[in-house]
PDB file of C-alpha atoms in Angstrom:
ATOM      1  CA  MET A   1       0.000   0.000   0.000  1.00  0.00           C
ATOM      2  CA  GLN A   2       2.769   2.419   0.960  1.00  0.00           C
ATOM      3  CA  GLN A   3       4.649   1.523  -2.244  1.00  0.00           C
ATOM      4  CA  GLN A   4       1.543   2.271  -4.314  1.00  0.00           C
ATOM      5  CA  MET A   5       1.100   5.629  -2.578  1.00  0.00           C
ATOM      6  CA  ALA A   6       4.777   6.454  -3.152  1.00  0.00           C
ATOM      7  CA  ALA A   7       4.429   5.573  -6.829  1.00  0.00           C
ATOM      8  CA  THR A   8       1.340   7.770  -7.117  1.00  0.00           C
ATOM      9  CA  VAL A   9       3.142  10.711  -5.510  1.00  0.00           C
ATOM     10  CA  GLU A  10       6.066  10.267  -7.889  1.00  0.00           C
ATOM     11  CA  GLU A  11       3.712  10.103 -10.877  1.00  0.00           C
ATOM     12  CA  GLN A  12       1.989  13.306  -9.758  1.00  0.00           C
ATOM     13  CA  MET A  13       5.360  14.999  -9.331  1.00  0.00           C
ATOM     14  CA  MET A  14       6.405  13.861 -12.820  1.00  0.00           C
ATOM     15  CA  VAL A  15       3.202  15.186 -14.374  1.00  0.00           C
ATOM     16  CA  LYS A  16       3.683  18.539 -12.635  1.00  0.00           C
ATOM     17  CA  ALA A  17       7.310  18.675 -13.784  1.00  0.00           C
ATOM     18  CA  ILE A  18       6.249  17.992 -17.380  1.00  0.00           C
ATOM     19  CA  ARG A  19       3.516  20.622 -17.235  1.00  0.00           C
ATOM     20  CA  ASP A  20       6.006  23.098 -15.773  1.00  0.00           C
ATOM     21  CA  GLU A  21       8.484  22.104 -18.535  1.00  0.00           C
ATOM     22  CA  CYS A  22      11.267  21.296 -16.084  1.00  0.00           C
ATOM     23  CA  PRO A  23      14.539  20.272 -17.763  1.00  0.00           C
ATOM     24  CA  TRP A  24      16.444  17.265 -16.431  1.00  0.00           C
ATOM     25  CA  GLU A  25      18.949  19.465 -14.587  1.00  0.00           C
ATOM     26  CA  THR A  26      16.285  21.132 -12.395  1.00  0.00           C
ATOM     27  CA  LEU A  27      14.222  18.025 -11.585  1.00  0.00           C
ATOM     28  CA  PRO A  28      13.763  17.165  -7.904  1.00  0.00           C
ATOM     29  CA  LYS A  29      16.273  14.528  -6.781  1.00  0.00           C
ATOM     30  CA  ARG A  30      13.431  12.094  -6.066  1.00  0.00           C
ATOM     31  CA  ILE A  31      12.262  12.261  -9.690  1.00  0.00           C
ATOM     32  CA  GLN A  32      15.792  12.026 -11.062  1.00  0.00           C
ATOM     33  CA  ALA A  33      16.334   8.881  -9.005  1.00  0.00           C
ATOM     34  CA  ALA A  34      13.095   7.347 -10.322  1.00  0.00           C
ATOM     35  CA  VAL A  35      13.687   8.275 -13.961  1.00  0.00           C
ATOM     36  CA  VAL A  36      17.412   7.357 -13.905  1.00  0.00           C
ATOM     37  CA  SER A  37      18.629   9.231 -17.008  1.00  0.00           C
ATOM     38  CA  LYS A  38      18.070  12.355 -19.101  1.00  0.00           C
ATOM     39  CA  ASP A  39      17.107  10.256 -22.134  1.00  0.00           C
ATOM     40  CA  GLU A  40      14.516   8.415 -20.066  1.00  0.00           C
ATOM     41  CA  TRP A  41      13.115  11.757 -18.851  1.00  0.00           C
ATOM     42  CA  HIS A  42      12.765  12.914 -22.452  1.00  0.00           C
ATOM     43  CA  ARG A  43      10.966   9.667 -23.290  1.00  0.00           C
ATOM     44  CA  ARG A  44       8.537  10.226 -20.383  1.00  0.00           C
ATOM     45  CA  ILE A  45       7.843  13.745 -21.678  1.00  0.00           C
ATOM     46  CA  VAL A  46       7.044  12.528 -25.195  1.00  0.00           C
ATOM     47  CA  ASP A  47       4.905   9.654 -23.892  1.00  0.00           C
ATOM     48  CA  TYR A  48       2.880  12.022 -21.716  1.00  0.00           C
ATOM     49  CA  CYS A  49       2.295  14.498 -24.559  1.00  0.00           C
ATOM     50  CA  ILE A  50       1.254  11.683 -26.904  1.00  0.00           C
ATOM     51  CA  ARG A  51      -1.193  10.219 -24.371  1.00  0.00           C
ATOM     52  CA  LYS A  52      -2.750  13.664 -23.990  1.00  0.00           C
ATOM     53  CA  ARG A  53      -2.866  14.205 -27.797  1.00  0.00           C
ATOM     54  CA  LEU A  54      -1.004  17.509 -27.429  1.00  0.00           C
ATOM     55  CA  PRO A  55       0.208  19.419 -30.495  1.00  0.00           C
ATOM     56  CA  TRP A  56       4.002  19.369 -30.722  1.00  0.00           C
ATOM     57  CA  ASN A  57       4.400  23.126 -31.183  1.00  0.00           C
ATOM     58  CA  ASN A  58       2.900  24.119 -27.814  1.00  0.00           C
ATOM     59  CA  SER A  59       3.841  21.149 -25.661  1.00  0.00           C
ATOM     60  CA  PHE A  60       7.021  20.240 -23.777  1.00  0.00           C
ATOM     61  CA  ALA A  61       7.757  17.661 -26.507  1.00  0.00           C
ATOM     62  CA  ARG A  62       8.983  20.440 -28.809  1.00  0.00           C
ATOM     63  CA  LYS A  63      12.062  20.840 -26.599  1.00  0.00           C
ATOM     64  CA  VAL A  64      13.085  17.183 -26.563  1.00  0.00           C
ATOM     65  CA  CYS A  65      12.264  15.740 -30.003  1.00  0.00           C
ATOM     66  CA  LYS A  66      11.728  16.715 -33.626  1.00  0.00           C
ATOM     67  CA  GLU A  67       8.234  17.488 -34.893  1.00  0.00           C
ATOM     68  CA  GLY A  68       8.127  14.709 -37.497  1.00  0.00           C
ATOM     69  CA  GLU A  69       9.353  12.070 -35.049  1.00  0.00           C
ATOM     70  CA  TYR A  70       6.764  13.136 -32.485  1.00  0.00           C
ATOM     71  CA  TYR A  71       3.824  12.828 -34.862  1.00  0.00           C
ATOM     72  CA  GLU A  72       5.067   9.521 -36.271  1.00  0.00           C
ATOM     73  CA  ASP A  73       5.228   8.102 -32.733  1.00  0.00           C
ATOM     74  CA  LEU A  74       1.802   9.568 -31.954  1.00  0.00           C
ATOM     75  CA  MET A  75       0.162   7.974 -35.001  1.00  0.00           C
ATOM     76  CA  ARG A  76       1.753   4.593 -34.268  1.00  0.00           C
ATOM     77  CA  TYR A  77       0.441   4.800 -30.696  1.00  0.00           C
ATOM     78  CA  LEU A  78      -3.083   5.722 -31.831  1.00  0.00           C
ATOM     79  CA  CYS A  79      -3.271   3.022 -34.488  1.00  0.00           C
ATOM     80  CA  ARG A  80      -1.933   0.361 -32.119  1.00  0.00           C
ATOM     81  CA  ASN A  81      -4.670   1.289 -29.623  1.00  0.00           C
ATOM     82  CA  LEU A  82      -7.399   1.590 -32.300  1.00  0.00           C
ATOM     83  CA  ALA A  83      -8.015   5.144 -31.146  1.00  0.00           C
ATOM     84  CA  LEU A  84     -10.020   8.025 -32.597  1.00  0.00           C
ATOM     85  CA  TYR A  85      -8.442  10.036 -35.408  1.00  0.00           C
ATOM     86  CA  PRO A  86      -6.823  13.233 -34.002  1.00  0.00           C
ATOM     87  CA  TYR A  87      -8.805  15.773 -36.035  1.00  0.00           C
ATOM     88  CA  HIS A  88      -7.429  18.664 -33.955  1.00  0.00           C
ATOM     89  CA  LEU A  89      -3.939  17.832 -35.279  1.00  0.00           C
ATOM     90  CA  ALA A  90      -4.983  17.550 -38.939  1.00  0.00           C
ATOM     91  CA  ASP A  91      -2.926  20.570 -39.990  1.00  0.00           C
ATOM     92  CA  TYR A  92       0.177  18.399 -39.619  1.00  0.00           C
ATOM     93  CA  ILE A  93      -1.186  14.842 -39.649  1.00  0.00           C
ATOM     94  CA  CYS A  94      -3.288  15.301 -42.780  1.00  0.00           C
ATOM     95  CA  ARG A  95      -1.621  18.224 -44.568  1.00  0.00           C
ATOM     96  CA  VAL A  96       2.059  17.327 -44.020  1.00  0.00           C
ATOM     97  CA  MET A  97       2.073  13.577 -43.270  1.00  0.00           C
ATOM     98  CA  ARG A  98      -0.769  12.892 -45.713  1.00  0.00           C
ATOM     99  CA  ILE A  99      -2.546  10.589 -43.255  1.00  0.00           C
ATOM    100  CA  SER A 100      -6.212  11.325 -43.834  1.00  0.00           C
ATOM    101  CA  ALA A 101      -8.961  10.042 -41.557  1.00  0.00           C
ATOM    102  CA  PHE A 102      -9.807   7.499 -44.288  1.00  0.00           C
ATOM    103  CA  LYS A 103      -6.243   6.188 -44.531  1.00  0.00           C
ATOM    104  CA  TYR A 104      -5.928   6.112 -40.765  1.00  0.00           C
ATOM    105  CA  TYR A 105      -9.135   4.147 -40.171  1.00  0.00           C
ATOM    106  CA  CYS A 106      -8.196   1.661 -42.897  1.00  0.00           C
ATOM    107  CA  ASP A 107      -4.953   1.148 -40.959  1.00  0.00           C
ATOM    108  CA  VAL A 108      -6.898   0.774 -37.697  1.00  0.00           C
ATOM    109  CA  LEU A 109      -9.229  -1.825 -39.213  1.00  0.00           C
ATOM    110  CA  PHE A 110      -6.260  -3.676 -40.710  1.00  0.00           C
ATOM    111  CA  GLU A 111      -4.474  -3.577 -37.341  1.00  0.00           C
ATOM    112  CA  ALA A 112      -7.431  -5.357 -35.746  1.00  0.00           C
ATOM    113  CA  MET A 113      -7.765  -7.798 -38.629  1.00  0.00           C
ATOM    114  CA  LYS A 114      -4.117  -8.829 -38.877  1.00  0.00           C
ATOM    115  CA  ASN A 115      -4.080  -9.535 -35.129  1.00  0.00           C
ATOM    116  CA  GLU A 116      -7.375 -11.421 -35.547  1.00  0.00           C
ATOM    117  CA  GLN A 117      -9.058  -9.227 -32.958  1.00  0.00           C
ATOM    118  CA  PRO A 118     -12.861  -9.261 -32.956  1.00  0.00           C
ATOM    119  CA  TYR A 119     -14.767  -6.188 -34.109  1.00  0.00           C
ATOM    120  CA  ASP A 120     -15.802  -5.625 -30.494  1.00  0.00           C
ATOM    121  CA  SER A 121     -12.169  -4.866 -29.628  1.00  0.00           C
ATOM    122  CA  ILE A 122     -12.477  -1.515 -31.423  1.00  0.00           C
ATOM    123  CA  PRO A 123     -13.629   1.220 -28.994  1.00  0.00           C
ATOM    124  CA  ASN A 124     -17.145   2.516 -29.631  1.00  0.00           C
ATOM    125  CA  PHE A 125     -16.400   5.991 -30.954  1.00  0.00           C
ATOM    126  CA  SER A 126     -13.513   4.750 -33.100  1.00  0.00           C
ATOM    127  CA  ALA A 127     -15.819   2.114 -34.592  1.00  0.00           C
ATOM    128  CA  ALA A 128     -18.565   4.677 -35.238  1.00  0.00           C
ATOM    129  CA  ASP A 129     -16.165   7.145 -36.872  1.00  0.00           C
ATOM    130  CA  ALA A 130     -14.528   4.392 -38.934  1.00  0.00           C
ATOM    131  CA  LEU A 131     -17.980   3.408 -40.204  1.00  0.00           C
ATOM    132  CA  ARG A 132     -18.753   7.035 -41.082  1.00  0.00           C
ATOM    133  CA  ILE A 133     -15.476   7.499 -42.972  1.00  0.00           C
ATOM    134  CA  THR A 134     -14.856   4.081 -44.561  1.00  0.00           C
ATOM    135  CA  GLY A 135     -18.297   2.476 -44.678  1.00  0.00           C
ATOM    136  CA  VAL A 136     -16.919  -0.571 -42.824  1.00  0.00           C
ATOM    137  CA  GLY A 137     -19.029  -1.575 -39.837  1.00  0.00           C
ATOM    138  CA  ARG A 138     -19.501  -4.806 -37.924  1.00  0.00           C
ATOM    139  CA  ASN A 139     -21.025  -6.793 -40.816  1.00  0.00           C
ATOM    140  CA  GLU A 140     -18.426  -5.630 -43.346  1.00  0.00           C
ATOM    141  CA  PHE A 141     -15.602  -6.337 -40.878  1.00  0.00           C
ATOM    142  CA  ILE A 142     -16.829  -9.887 -40.236  1.00  0.00           C
ATOM    143  CA  ASP A 143     -17.343 -10.465 -43.968  1.00  0.00           C
ATOM    144  CA  ILE A 144     -13.740  -9.412 -44.752  1.00  0.00           C
ATOM    145  CA  MET A 145     -12.387 -11.630 -41.980  1.00  0.00           C
ATOM    146  CA  ASN A 146     -14.401 -14.612 -43.236  1.00  0.00           C
ATOM    147  CA  LYS A 147     -13.032 -14.091 -46.748  1.00  0.00           C
ATOM    148  CA  CYS A 148      -9.472 -13.878 -45.385  1.00  0.00           C
ATOM    149  CA  LYS A 149      -9.775 -17.011 -43.273  1.00  0.00           C
ATOM    150  CA  SER A 150     -11.298 -18.932 -46.184  1.00  0.00           C
ATOM    151  CA  LYS A 151      -7.975 -18.549 -47.984  1.00  0.00           C
ATOM    152  CA  LYS A 152      -6.319 -20.529 -45.162  1.00  0.00           C
ATOM    153  CA  ILE A 153      -2.645 -20.899 -46.166  1.00  0.00           C
ATOM    154  CA  MET A 154      -2.530 -17.501 -47.901  1.00  0.00           C
ATOM    155  CA  TRP A 155      -3.963 -15.863 -44.773  1.00  0.00           C
ATOM    156  CA  LYS A 156      -1.372 -17.563 -42.569  1.00  0.00           C
ATOM    157  CA  LEU A 157       1.459 -16.509 -44.893  1.00  0.00           C
ATOM    158  CA  SER A 158       0.375 -12.905 -45.442  1.00  0.00           C
ATOM    159  CA  LYS A 159      -2.134 -10.821 -43.514  1.00  0.00           C
ATOM    160  CA  SER A 160      -1.930  -8.122 -46.191  1.00  0.00           C
ATOM    161  CA  ILE A 161      -4.827  -9.723 -48.068  1.00  0.00           C
ATOM    162  CA  ALA A 162      -7.122  -8.093 -45.487  1.00  0.00           C
ATOM    163  CA  LYS A 163      -5.882  -4.648 -46.523  1.00  0.00           C
ATOM    164  CA  GLU A 164      -6.655  -5.456 -50.160  1.00  0.00           C
ATOM    165  CA  LEU A 165     -10.297  -6.122 -49.222  1.00  0.00           C
ATOM    166  CA  LEU A 166     -10.754  -2.764 -47.492  1.00  0.00           C
ATOM    167  CA  PRO A 167     -12.356   0.145 -49.439  1.00  0.00           C
ATOM    168  CA  ALA A 168     -10.164   2.045 -51.916  1.00  0.00           C
ATOM    169  CA  GLN A 169     -12.020   5.326 -51.378  1.00  0.00           C
ATOM    170  CA  PRO A 170     -13.850   6.925 -48.452  1.00  0.00           C
ATOM    171  CA  ALA A 171     -17.593   6.578 -48.069  1.00  0.00           C
ATOM    172  CA  ASP A 172     -19.862   9.463 -49.043  1.00  0.00           C
ATOM    173  CA  LEU A 173     -19.564  12.047 -46.295  1.00  0.00           C
ATOM    174  CA  ALA A 174     -22.328  14.343 -45.083  1.00  0.00           C
ATOM    175  CA  ILE A 175     -20.469  17.643 -45.422  1.00  0.00           C
ATOM    176  CA  GLU A 176     -21.902  20.735 -43.744  1.00  0.00           C
ATOM    177  CA  PRO A 177     -21.793  23.937 -45.864  1.00  0.00           C
ATOM    178  CA  TRP A 178     -19.918  25.857 -43.121  1.00  0.00           C
ATOM    179  CA  TRP A 179     -17.017  23.407 -42.887  1.00  0.00           C
ATOM    180  CA  GLY A 180     -13.690  24.801 -44.025  1.00  0.00           C
ATOM    181  CA  VAL A 181     -11.821  23.247 -46.946  1.00  0.00           C
ATOM    182  CA  ARG A 182      -8.040  22.734 -46.614  1.00  0.00           C
ATOM    183  CA  PHE A 183      -5.608  21.221 -49.086  1.00  0.00           C
ATOM    184  CA  VAL A 184      -2.700  18.885 -48.440  1.00  0.00           C
ATOM    185  CA  ASN A 185       0.927  19.316 -49.494  1.00  0.00           C
ATOM    186  CA  PHE A 186       0.790  18.086 -53.077  1.00  0.00           C
ATOM    187  CA  THR A 187       3.775  16.576 -54.808  1.00  0.00           C
ATOM    188  CA  LEU A 188       4.706  18.112 -58.160  1.00  0.00           C
ATOM    189  CA  GLU A 189       3.414  15.029 -59.988  1.00  0.00           C
ATOM    190  CA  GLU A 190       0.080  15.208 -58.162  1.00  0.00           C
ATOM    191  CA  PHE A 191      -0.268  18.901 -58.923  1.00  0.00           C
ATOM    192  CA  LYS A 192       0.323  18.286 -62.642  1.00  0.00           C
ATOM    193  CA  LYS A 193      -2.527  15.771 -62.686  1.00  0.00           C
ATOM    194  CA  LEU A 194      -5.108  18.222 -61.299  1.00  0.00           C
ATOM    195  CA  SER A 195      -7.884  19.232 -63.670  1.00  0.00           C
ATOM    196  CA  GLU A 196      -8.348  22.892 -64.526  1.00  0.00           C
ATOM    197  CA  GLU A 197     -11.345  23.112 -62.166  1.00  0.00           C
ATOM    198  CA  GLU A 198      -9.365  21.487 -59.341  1.00  0.00           C
ATOM    199  CA  THR A 199      -6.420  23.845 -59.885  1.00  0.00           C
ATOM    200  CA  ILE A 200      -8.774  26.828 -59.684  1.00  0.00           C
ATOM    201  CA  ALA A 201     -10.289  25.470 -56.449  1.00  0.00           C
ATOM    202  CA  ILE A 202      -6.840  24.950 -54.872  1.00  0.00           C
ATOM    203  CA  ASP A 203      -5.796  28.449 -55.937  1.00  0.00           C
ATOM    204  CA  LYS A 204      -8.966  29.842 -54.349  1.00  0.00           C
ATOM    205  CA  ILE A 205      -8.254  28.011 -51.086  1.00  0.00           C
ATOM    206  CA  CYS A 206      -4.735  29.531 -51.058  1.00  0.00           C
ATOM    207  CA  LYS A 207      -5.873  33.106 -51.625  1.00  0.00           C
ATOM    208  CA  GLU A 208      -9.054  33.431 -49.573  1.00  0.00           C
ATOM    209  CA  GLU A 209      -9.285  33.573 -45.797  1.00  0.00           C
ATOM    210  CA  VAL A 210     -12.812  32.163 -45.731  1.00  0.00           C
ATOM    211  CA  ASN A 211     -12.924  28.751 -47.378  1.00  0.00           C
ATOM    212  CA  SER A 212     -16.333  27.388 -46.441  1.00  0.00           C
ATOM    213  CA  TYR A 213     -17.459  24.352 -48.412  1.00  0.00           C
ATOM    214  CA  VAL A 214     -20.511  26.258 -49.668  1.00  0.00           C
ATOM    215  CA  ARG A 215     -18.223  28.629 -51.648  1.00  0.00           C
ATOM    216  CA  PHE A 216     -16.946  25.846 -53.929  1.00  0.00           C
ATOM    217  CA  ASP A 217     -18.284  23.523 -56.580  1.00  0.00           C
ATOM    218  CA  PRO A 218     -19.188  20.481 -54.443  1.00  0.00           C
ATOM    219  CA  GLU A 219     -18.371  18.011 -57.239  1.00  0.00           C
ATOM    220  CA  VAL A 220     -14.820  19.372 -57.536  1.00  0.00           C
ATOM    221  CA  ILE A 221     -14.193  19.352 -53.776  1.00  0.00           C
ATOM    222  CA  ASN A 222     -15.758  15.911 -53.307  1.00  0.00           C
ATOM    223  CA  CYS A 223     -13.540  14.509 -56.047  1.00  0.00           C
ATOM    224  CA  LEU A 224     -10.436  16.005 -54.406  1.00  0.00           C
ATOM    225  CA  TYR A 225     -11.558  14.636 -51.041  1.00  0.00           C
ATOM    226  CA  ARG A 226     -11.974  11.100 -52.375  1.00  0.00           C
ATOM    227  CA  ARG A 227      -8.395  11.246 -53.707  1.00  0.00           C
ATOM    228  CA  GLY A 228      -7.009  12.657 -50.447  1.00  0.00           C
ATOM    229  CA  GLY A 229      -6.259  16.081 -51.925  1.00  0.00           C
ATOM    230  CA  VAL A 230      -8.319  18.081 -49.439  1.00  0.00           C
ATOM    231  CA  TYR A 231      -9.606  17.654 -45.912  1.00  0.00           C
ATOM    232  CA  PHE A 232     -12.229  19.490 -43.892  1.00  0.00           C
ATOM    233  CA  ASP A 233     -11.750  21.779 -40.953  1.00  0.00           C
ATOM    234  CA  VAL A 234     -14.659  22.277 -38.560  1.00  0.00           C
ATOM    235  CA  PRO A 235     -14.200  25.761 -37.072  1.00  0.00           C
ATOM    236  CA  VAL A 236     -14.580  25.829 -33.288  1.00  0.00           C
ATOM    237  CA  TYR A 237     -14.593  28.968 -31.122  1.00  0.00           C
ATOM    238  CA  PRO A 238     -14.367  29.448 -27.334  1.00  0.00           C
ATOM    239  CA  GLU A 239     -18.026  30.443 -27.087  1.00  0.00           C
ATOM    240  CA  ASP A 240     -19.238  27.322 -28.926  1.00  0.00           C
ATOM    241  CA  ARG A 241     -21.132  24.591 -27.082  1.00  0.00           C
ATOM    242  CA  PHE A 242     -21.617  20.963 -28.127  1.00  0.00           C
ATOM    243  CA  ARG A 243     -24.007  18.113 -27.711  1.00  0.00           C
ATOM    244  CA  VAL A 244     -22.746  14.583 -28.351  1.00  0.00           C
ATOM    245  CA  SER A 245     -25.527  12.225 -29.383  1.00  0.00           C
ATOM    246  CA  ARG A 246     -25.632   8.702 -28.028  1.00  0.00           C
ATOM    247  CA  LEU A 247     -24.324   6.099 -30.430  1.00  0.00           C
ATOM    248  CA  GLU A 248     -27.179   4.158 -31.945  1.00  0.00           C
ATOM    249  CA  GLY A 249     -26.592   0.484 -32.686  1.00  0.00           C
ATOM    250  CA  PHE A 250     -23.298   0.256 -30.801  1.00  0.00           C
ATOM    251  CA  VAL A 251     -22.933  -1.866 -27.708  1.00  0.00           C
ATOM    252  CA  SER A 252     -20.108  -1.335 -25.255  1.00  0.00           C
ATOM    253  CA  ASN A 253     -17.332  -2.835 -27.338  1.00  0.00           C
ATOM    254  CA  LYS A 254     -14.334  -2.614 -25.097  1.00  0.00           C
ATOM    255  CA  ASP A 255     -13.220  -1.664 -21.626  1.00  0.00           C
ATOM    256  CA  GLN A 256     -10.788   1.152 -22.300  1.00  0.00           C
ATOM    257  CA  SER A 257      -7.307  -0.082 -21.449  1.00  0.00           C
ATOM    258  CA  TYR A 258      -5.394   3.026 -22.475  1.00  0.00           C
ATOM    259  CA  GLU A 259      -5.717   6.760 -21.964  1.00  0.00           C
ATOM    260  CA  ASP A 260      -7.853   8.504 -24.594  1.00  0.00           C
ATOM    261  CA  PRO A 261      -8.902  11.980 -23.432  1.00  0.00           C
ATOM    262  CA  ILE A 262     -10.971  12.591 -26.571  1.00  0.00           C
ATOM    263  CA  GLU A 263     -13.014   9.397 -26.285  1.00  0.00           C
ATOM    264  CA  GLU A 264     -13.447   9.884 -22.542  1.00  0.00           C
ATOM    265  CA  LEU A 265     -14.774  13.413 -23.093  1.00  0.00           C
ATOM    266  CA  THR A 266     -17.098  12.230 -25.857  1.00  0.00           C
ATOM    267  CA  PHE A 267     -18.366   9.317 -23.775  1.00  0.00           C
ATOM    268  CA  ILE A 268     -19.054  11.504 -20.728  1.00  0.00           C
ATOM    269  CA  ASN A 269     -20.946  14.059 -22.828  1.00  0.00           C
ATOM    270  CA  SER A 270     -23.025  11.369 -24.524  1.00  0.00           C
ATOM    271  CA  ARG A 271     -23.943   9.878 -21.130  1.00  0.00           C
ATOM    272  CA  GLN A 272     -24.861  13.310 -19.775  1.00  0.00           C
ATOM    273  CA  LEU A 273     -27.025  13.992 -22.820  1.00  0.00           C
ATOM    274  CA  HIS A 274     -28.898  10.738 -22.229  1.00  0.00           C
ATOM    275  CA  HIS A 275     -30.001  11.982 -18.790  1.00  0.00           C
ATOM    276  CA  LEU A 276     -31.200  15.410 -19.962  1.00  0.00           C
ATOM    277  CA  PRO A 277     -34.952  16.212 -20.043  1.00  0.00           C
ATOM    278  CA  ALA A 278     -36.682  15.348 -23.327  1.00  0.00           C
ATOM    279  CA  ASP A 279     -37.585  19.028 -23.935  1.00  0.00           C
ATOM    280  CA  TRP A 280     -34.036  20.285 -23.176  1.00  0.00           C
ATOM    281  CA  ASP A 281     -32.821  22.710 -25.837  1.00  0.00           C
ATOM    282  CA  GLY A 282     -29.682  24.095 -24.268  1.00  0.00           C
ATOM    283  CA  PRO A 283     -26.285  24.673 -25.882  1.00  0.00           C
TER     284      PRO A 283
END
């Protein structure tokens, strides 16, 4: 019991030190003794920032690792844990790394399939968002797994056949007219392949401050979206308020075994909404 309390105190001290951005040299002796080395302290900092889904440029991680390395580690961690896509980090994840929500959720589904995890191992909100983006839900997941296992020897030799059965393009998305349109970092070859209408749309996104979906030809933007050329930004302001609807048709898939502040927040809000009066019309 005393050891557990001591560990908890040390963990709290470490969290405070990370939040205060304490370098190794100024750490309390007790924390230095527990962490052992400067490299290990830097690893703890990065791990904490990743678990909290913090952007590199305004977290302590910026002082101990490179931006690209941080986001690569973050995406590996999220995919391994079948977590929600980090939409708040899309400016780097989607624009620079070119990992769209569609590509990410295909990787998440493949991660579960190659490890032969059941569909229920995917956390509820990840499963719901994956269905929204890829069109793959419980039935489609089971169907793909049955097709893979029917190949027997091929499935044992290479799990990649599951990836080949996943969708090649995202599902049709219900896009709100007020969503912002952002473009990714195109390669020169990709840019050369753009149609005249697509080039005009990209040029318009570059030049205008307001890039609401309603200001563009939806066919052009939808085509770019399906090819991963653009992504959508949902503008959020401090005065905004949200309601998270309860997930319909989803049972409790998985006891959460890792820290996911976004899913926890979403889950709490959906539970709170369930207990509100039927005539409630608040923010």
